[in-house]
Amino acid sequence: MVVYLTGNSRLKKELYIKDYLNKYTNYQYIKIFSNDEGKLEELKNASKSLGLFSDGKIYDLVDFDEWSKSEKEEFYKIEFPDENVIVLVRTEKAIQKDLKDKVIVQNFDKPKDWEDEKWLQFIMDSAKLIDVEISQEIAHELLEIVGPDEDTIISELEKIKIYSLGKPHIEDIEDITYKRTVSKLDEFAYLLSEGRLDDAKNLIFEVSNEYEPVFVLYALSRHFIELLNLIATVERKHKYSWPQIKEISKQTDIPIPRVTRFLGFKFKDSKFSPINHLEKYTLKKVKNVLEYLYSMDRQIKLGADVKVVLANFITYLKNL
């Protein structure tokens, strides 16, 4: 059985797969990347090599859009059994007409930025998948705070789950969203940009094991692109007021919690003192960092160890 996961929402696909695996706990789960050698041979022999300790196999083709045209054509010809072998194909492209009757298609598109009702439904659906009970009122409050950004929404829902034991109240949302720690991957990015490089170094092993390399590079690139946007559009000041933070978030389309951290805004009762990135970075510095991240992406796609690449990035930032 082949299931195509189409659309541009990476995180919706992640949540769907997580839920899928919970239904097939006795199946062996195997991720396949575009640069894996022998991937087609593995798939062709999938039904012949079922393990003794599993009922079947689930293959996750993580980056199918990066397969070559000839590899895709060869993949389309493989006949998979209806039972025992499930192939999940992640793609942002439309499915060929001649394949539609042979496969299952699940679409995961992000709503447009202005489609508030669809974003509210996305928040409700995402919360359900990670076992968080939220009301429509809470979903609306969360959307108001973080805006239409799926990465931040998922990160905040995970925080809400932890700090409310999965059953948040509306009065908890602002406190949890603004003042609690961010996800591990976001925290890693902030440690890097804030210059807390020894702390960042201590997180390399955890980040590398918990996230796929492509997601780590995506998060770091997104982080520094947002910083570039702020430097290019925001007047440099030592301190920013809360109304200014909200206006900057609206102007740049960067969620409020991220703007507060980037601009060093400190809440009255917070023991943590964030760093004002606009006093630390210039446009040229951030552009240089983004160029280095691009080279990191190339290294990883060529098979480099992500831990080594991240360690080298920290060394680069020390000398920036």
Coordinates of C-alpha atoms in Angstrom, one line a residue:
M1 CA 0.0 0.0 0.0
V2 CA 1.3 3.4 -1.0
V3 CA 0.1 6.6 0.7
Y4 CA 1.1 10.0 -0.7
L5 CA 1.3 12.8 1.8
T6 CA 1.0 15.9 -0.4
G7 CA 0.9 19.6 0.3
N8 CA 3.3 22.2 1.9
S9 CA 2.7 21.5 5.6
R10 CA 5.8 19.6 6.8
L11 CA 4.5 19.5 10.4
K12 CA 1.1 18.2 9.5
K13 CA 2.8 15.3 7.8
E14 CA 5.0 14.7 10.9
L15 CA 1.9 14.6 13.1
Y16 CA 0.0 12.3 10.7
I17 CA 2.9 9.9 10.6
K18 CA 3.3 9.9 14.4
D19 CA -0.4 9.1 14.7
Y20 CA -0.1 6.4 11.9
L21 CA 2.8 4.7 13.8
N22 CA 0.7 4.5 16.9
K23 CA -1.8 2.4 15.0
Y24 CA 0.9 0.0 13.7
T25 CA 3.0 -0.5 16.7
N26 CA 4.1 -4.0 15.5
Y27 CA 5.4 -2.8 12.2
Q28 CA 9.1 -2.0 11.6
Y29 CA 9.5 1.8 10.8
I30 CA 12.2 2.7 8.2
K31 CA 13.1 6.1 6.9
I32 CA 14.5 6.4 3.4
F33 CA 16.3 9.5 2.2
S34 CA 17.0 10.6 -1.4
N35 CA 20.8 10.0 -1.0
D36 CA 20.5 6.5 0.5
E37 CA 22.3 3.9 -1.6
G38 CA 20.2 0.9 -2.5
K39 CA 16.9 2.5 -1.6
L40 CA 15.1 1.1 -4.7
E41 CA 16.5 -2.4 -4.1
E42 CA 15.3 -2.2 -0.5
L43 CA 11.8 -1.2 -1.6
K44 CA 11.6 -3.9 -4.3
N45 CA 12.5 -6.6 -1.8
A46 CA 10.4 -5.2 1.0
S47 CA 7.8 -7.9 1.0
K48 CA 10.4 -10.6 0.8
S49 CA 12.4 -9.5 3.8
L50 CA 9.8 -9.1 6.5
G51 CA 11.4 -9.5 10.0
L52 CA 10.6 -12.3 12.4
F53 CA 9.6 -9.8 15.1
S54 CA 7.3 -7.5 13.2
D55 CA 4.0 -7.9 11.4
G56 CA 5.1 -5.7 8.5
K57 CA 7.1 -2.6 7.5
I58 CA 6.4 1.1 7.1
Y59 CA 8.7 2.9 4.8
D60 CA 8.8 6.7 5.1
L61 CA 10.2 8.4 2.0
V62 CA 11.2 11.6 3.7
D63 CA 12.3 13.8 0.7
F64 CA 10.8 12.2 -2.3
D65 CA 10.8 15.4 -4.3
E66 CA 14.6 15.3 -4.3
W67 CA 14.7 11.9 -6.0
S68 CA 15.9 11.9 -9.6
K69 CA 13.4 11.5 -12.4
S70 CA 14.7 8.1 -13.3
E71 CA 14.5 6.9 -9.7
K72 CA 10.9 8.1 -9.4
E73 CA 10.0 6.3 -12.6
E74 CA 11.5 3.1 -11.2
F75 CA 9.7 3.6 -7.9
Y76 CA 6.3 4.0 -9.7
K77 CA 6.7 0.5 -11.3
I78 CA 7.2 -1.3 -7.9
E79 CA 4.1 -3.4 -7.0
F80 CA 3.6 -3.3 -3.2
P81 CA 1.3 -5.8 -1.4
D82 CA -1.9 -4.5 0.2
E83 CA -0.8 -5.9 3.5
N84 CA 2.5 -6.0 5.4
V85 CA 4.2 -3.2 3.5
I86 CA 3.1 0.5 3.8
V87 CA 5.0 3.2 1.9
L88 CA 4.5 6.8 3.0
V89 CA 5.6 9.3 0.3
R90 CA 6.2 12.9 1.4
T91 CA 5.9 15.3 -1.5
E92 CA 4.7 18.8 -2.2
K93 CA 3.9 18.1 -5.9
A94 CA 0.7 16.9 -7.5
I95 CA 0.2 13.2 -8.0
Q96 CA 0.4 11.9 -11.6
K97 CA -3.1 11.1 -13.0
D98 CA -2.2 7.6 -13.8
L99 CA -1.2 6.9 -10.2
K100 CA -4.3 8.3 -8.5
D101 CA -6.4 5.1 -8.8
K102 CA -3.5 3.0 -7.4
V103 CA -2.6 4.9 -4.3
I104 CA -4.1 6.7 -1.3
V105 CA -3.6 10.5 -1.2
Q106 CA -3.7 12.6 1.9
N107 CA -3.3 16.3 1.5
F108 CA -1.6 18.5 4.1
D109 CA -1.6 22.1 2.9
K110 CA -1.1 25.0 5.3
P111 CA -3.9 27.5 5.4
K112 CA -3.3 30.9 3.8
D113 CA -2.2 33.5 6.4
W114 CA -5.6 35.2 6.3
E115 CA -7.7 32.1 6.7
D116 CA -8.2 32.3 10.5
E117 CA -11.0 29.7 10.7
K118 CA -8.7 27.1 9.0
W119 CA -5.8 28.0 11.3
L120 CA -8.1 27.5 14.3
Q121 CA -9.1 24.1 12.9
F122 CA -5.4 23.3 12.3
I123 CA -4.6 24.2 16.0
M124 CA -7.5 22.0 17.2
D125 CA -6.5 19.1 15.0
S126 CA -2.8 19.4 16.0
A127 CA -3.7 19.5 19.7
K128 CA -5.8 16.4 19.4
L129 CA -2.9 14.5 17.7
I130 CA -0.5 15.3 20.6
D131 CA -3.2 14.6 23.3
V132 CA -3.8 18.1 24.4
E133 CA -7.4 19.1 25.3
I134 CA -8.1 22.7 24.2
S135 CA -11.2 24.7 23.6
Q136 CA -12.0 26.9 20.6
E137 CA -11.4 29.9 22.9
I138 CA -7.8 28.6 23.7
A139 CA -7.2 28.0 20.0
H140 CA -8.2 31.5 19.2
E141 CA -6.0 32.9 22.0
L142 CA -3.0 30.9 20.7
L143 CA -3.6 32.1 17.2
E144 CA -3.7 35.7 18.4
I145 CA -0.4 35.3 20.2
V146 CA 1.7 33.4 17.7
G147 CA 0.0 34.1 14.4
P148 CA -0.2 31.8 11.4
D149 CA 3.0 29.9 11.8
E150 CA 2.8 26.1 12.0
D151 CA 6.3 25.6 13.6
T152 CA 5.6 28.0 16.4
I153 CA 2.0 26.7 16.9
I154 CA 3.3 23.1 17.3
S155 CA 6.1 24.3 19.6
E156 CA 3.6 26.2 21.8
L157 CA 1.1 23.3 21.9
E158 CA 3.9 21.0 23.1
K159 CA 4.8 23.5 25.9
I160 CA 1.1 23.8 26.8
K161 CA 0.9 20.0 27.1
I162 CA 3.9 19.9 29.4
Y163 CA 3.0 22.7 31.7
S164 CA -0.7 22.1 32.0
L165 CA -0.6 18.3 32.0
G166 CA -2.5 18.2 28.8
K167 CA -5.6 20.1 30.1
P168 CA -4.9 23.8 29.9
H169 CA -7.2 26.6 31.0
I170 CA -7.6 29.9 29.1
E171 CA -6.0 31.9 31.8
D172 CA -2.8 29.7 31.6
I173 CA -2.2 30.3 27.9
E174 CA -0.6 33.7 28.0
D175 CA 1.7 32.8 30.8
I176 CA 2.8 29.5 29.3
T177 CA 3.3 30.9 25.8
Y178 CA 5.2 34.0 26.7
K179 CA 7.3 32.9 29.6
R180 CA 8.1 29.3 29.4
T181 CA 11.1 27.8 27.6
V182 CA 10.8 27.2 23.9
S183 CA 11.3 23.8 22.2
K184 CA 14.7 22.3 22.3
L185 CA 15.4 23.1 18.6
D186 CA 14.3 26.7 19.0
E187 CA 16.4 27.0 22.2
F188 CA 19.4 25.6 20.4
A189 CA 19.0 28.3 17.8
Y190 CA 18.7 31.1 20.3
L191 CA 21.7 29.8 22.3
L192 CA 23.7 30.1 19.0
S193 CA 22.5 33.5 18.1
E194 CA 22.9 34.9 21.7
G195 CA 26.5 33.7 21.8
R196 CA 25.9 31.2 24.6
L197 CA 28.0 28.7 22.6
D198 CA 29.1 26.4 25.4
D199 CA 25.5 25.8 26.3
A200 CA 24.7 25.2 22.6
K201 CA 27.6 22.8 22.3
N202 CA 26.0 20.7 25.2
L203 CA 22.8 20.4 23.2
I204 CA 24.3 19.1 19.9
F205 CA 24.0 15.4 20.8
E206 CA 20.3 15.8 21.8
V207 CA 19.3 17.9 18.9
S208 CA 21.0 15.6 16.4
N209 CA 19.3 12.5 17.8
E210 CA 15.8 14.0 18.2
Y211 CA 15.5 15.9 14.9
E212 CA 16.3 14.9 11.3
P213 CA 19.2 16.9 9.9
V214 CA 17.0 18.6 7.3
F215 CA 14.8 19.9 10.1
V216 CA 17.7 21.2 12.1
L217 CA 19.1 23.2 9.1
Y218 CA 15.6 24.4 8.3
A219 CA 15.1 25.7 11.9
L220 CA 18.5 27.4 12.0
S221 CA 18.0 29.0 8.6
R222 CA 14.5 30.2 9.5
H223 CA 15.9 31.6 12.8
F224 CA 18.6 33.7 11.1
I225 CA 16.3 34.8 8.2
E226 CA 13.9 36.2 10.8
L227 CA 16.8 38.0 12.5
L228 CA 17.8 39.4 9.1
N229 CA 14.3 40.7 8.6
L230 CA 14.3 42.4 12.0
I231 CA 17.7 44.1 11.4
A232 CA 16.5 45.3 8.0
T233 CA 13.2 46.7 9.1
V234 CA 13.3 47.7 12.8
E235 CA 14.9 50.8 14.3
R236 CA 17.7 49.9 16.6
K237 CA 17.1 50.7 20.3
H238 CA 18.5 49.4 23.5
K239 CA 15.0 48.6 24.8
Y240 CA 11.5 48.1 23.3
S241 CA 8.1 48.5 24.9
W242 CA 5.4 45.9 24.8
P243 CA 3.3 48.0 22.3
Q244 CA 6.4 48.3 20.1
I245 CA 6.9 44.5 20.3
K246 CA 3.4 43.9 19.1
E247 CA 3.6 46.4 16.3
I248 CA 7.0 44.9 15.2
S249 CA 5.5 41.4 15.2
K250 CA 2.6 42.7 13.0
Q251 CA 5.0 44.6 10.7
T252 CA 7.4 41.7 10.2
D253 CA 5.0 38.8 10.4
I254 CA 7.2 37.2 13.1
P255 CA 5.3 35.7 16.1
I256 CA 5.3 37.8 19.2
P257 CA 7.2 35.3 21.4
R258 CA 10.1 35.2 18.9
V259 CA 10.2 39.0 18.6
T260 CA 10.4 39.4 22.4
R261 CA 13.4 37.0 22.5
F262 CA 15.2 38.5 19.5
L263 CA 14.8 42.1 20.8
G264 CA 15.7 41.3 24.4
F265 CA 12.3 42.1 25.9
K266 CA 12.1 41.1 29.6
F267 CA 8.9 40.4 31.5
K268 CA 8.7 41.9 35.0
D269 CA 8.8 38.7 36.9
S270 CA 11.2 36.8 34.6
K271 CA 14.6 35.8 36.0
F272 CA 15.9 35.3 32.4
S273 CA 17.5 38.3 30.7
P274 CA 17.3 37.8 26.9
I275 CA 19.9 39.5 24.6
N276 CA 18.9 42.2 22.2
H277 CA 20.1 40.8 18.9
L278 CA 20.0 44.1 17.2
E279 CA 22.8 45.3 19.4
K280 CA 24.9 42.2 18.6
Y281 CA 24.4 41.8 14.8
T282 CA 24.7 43.7 11.6
L283 CA 23.2 42.8 8.3
K284 CA 26.6 41.7 6.9
K285 CA 27.1 39.4 9.9
V286 CA 23.8 37.7 9.5
K287 CA 24.2 37.4 5.7
N288 CA 27.6 35.7 6.3
V289 CA 25.9 33.3 8.8
L290 CA 23.2 32.4 6.2
E291 CA 25.9 31.7 3.6
Y292 CA 27.6 29.4 6.1
L293 CA 24.3 27.6 6.8
Y294 CA 23.9 27.1 3.0
S295 CA 27.3 25.4 2.9
M296 CA 26.2 23.2 6.0
D297 CA 23.2 22.1 4.1
R298 CA 25.3 21.0 1.2
Q299 CA 27.7 19.1 3.5
I300 CA 24.9 17.2 5.1
K301 CA 23.3 16.3 1.8
L302 CA 26.7 14.9 0.8
G303 CA 26.7 12.6 3.9
A304 CA 28.5 14.6 6.5
D305 CA 27.9 13.8 10.2
V306 CA 25.4 16.5 11.4
K307 CA 27.1 16.5 14.9
V308 CA 30.4 17.4 13.3
V309 CA 28.8 20.0 11.1
L310 CA 27.1 21.7 14.0
A311 CA 30.3 21.6 16.1
N312 CA 32.1 23.4 13.2
F313 CA 29.2 25.9 13.1
I314 CA 29.8 26.8 16.7
T315 CA 33.5 27.3 16.0
Y316 CA 32.6 29.6 13.1
L317 CA 30.3 31.7 15.3
K318 CA 33.1 32.0 17.9
N319 CA 35.2 33.7 15.3
L320 CA 32.5 35.7 13.7

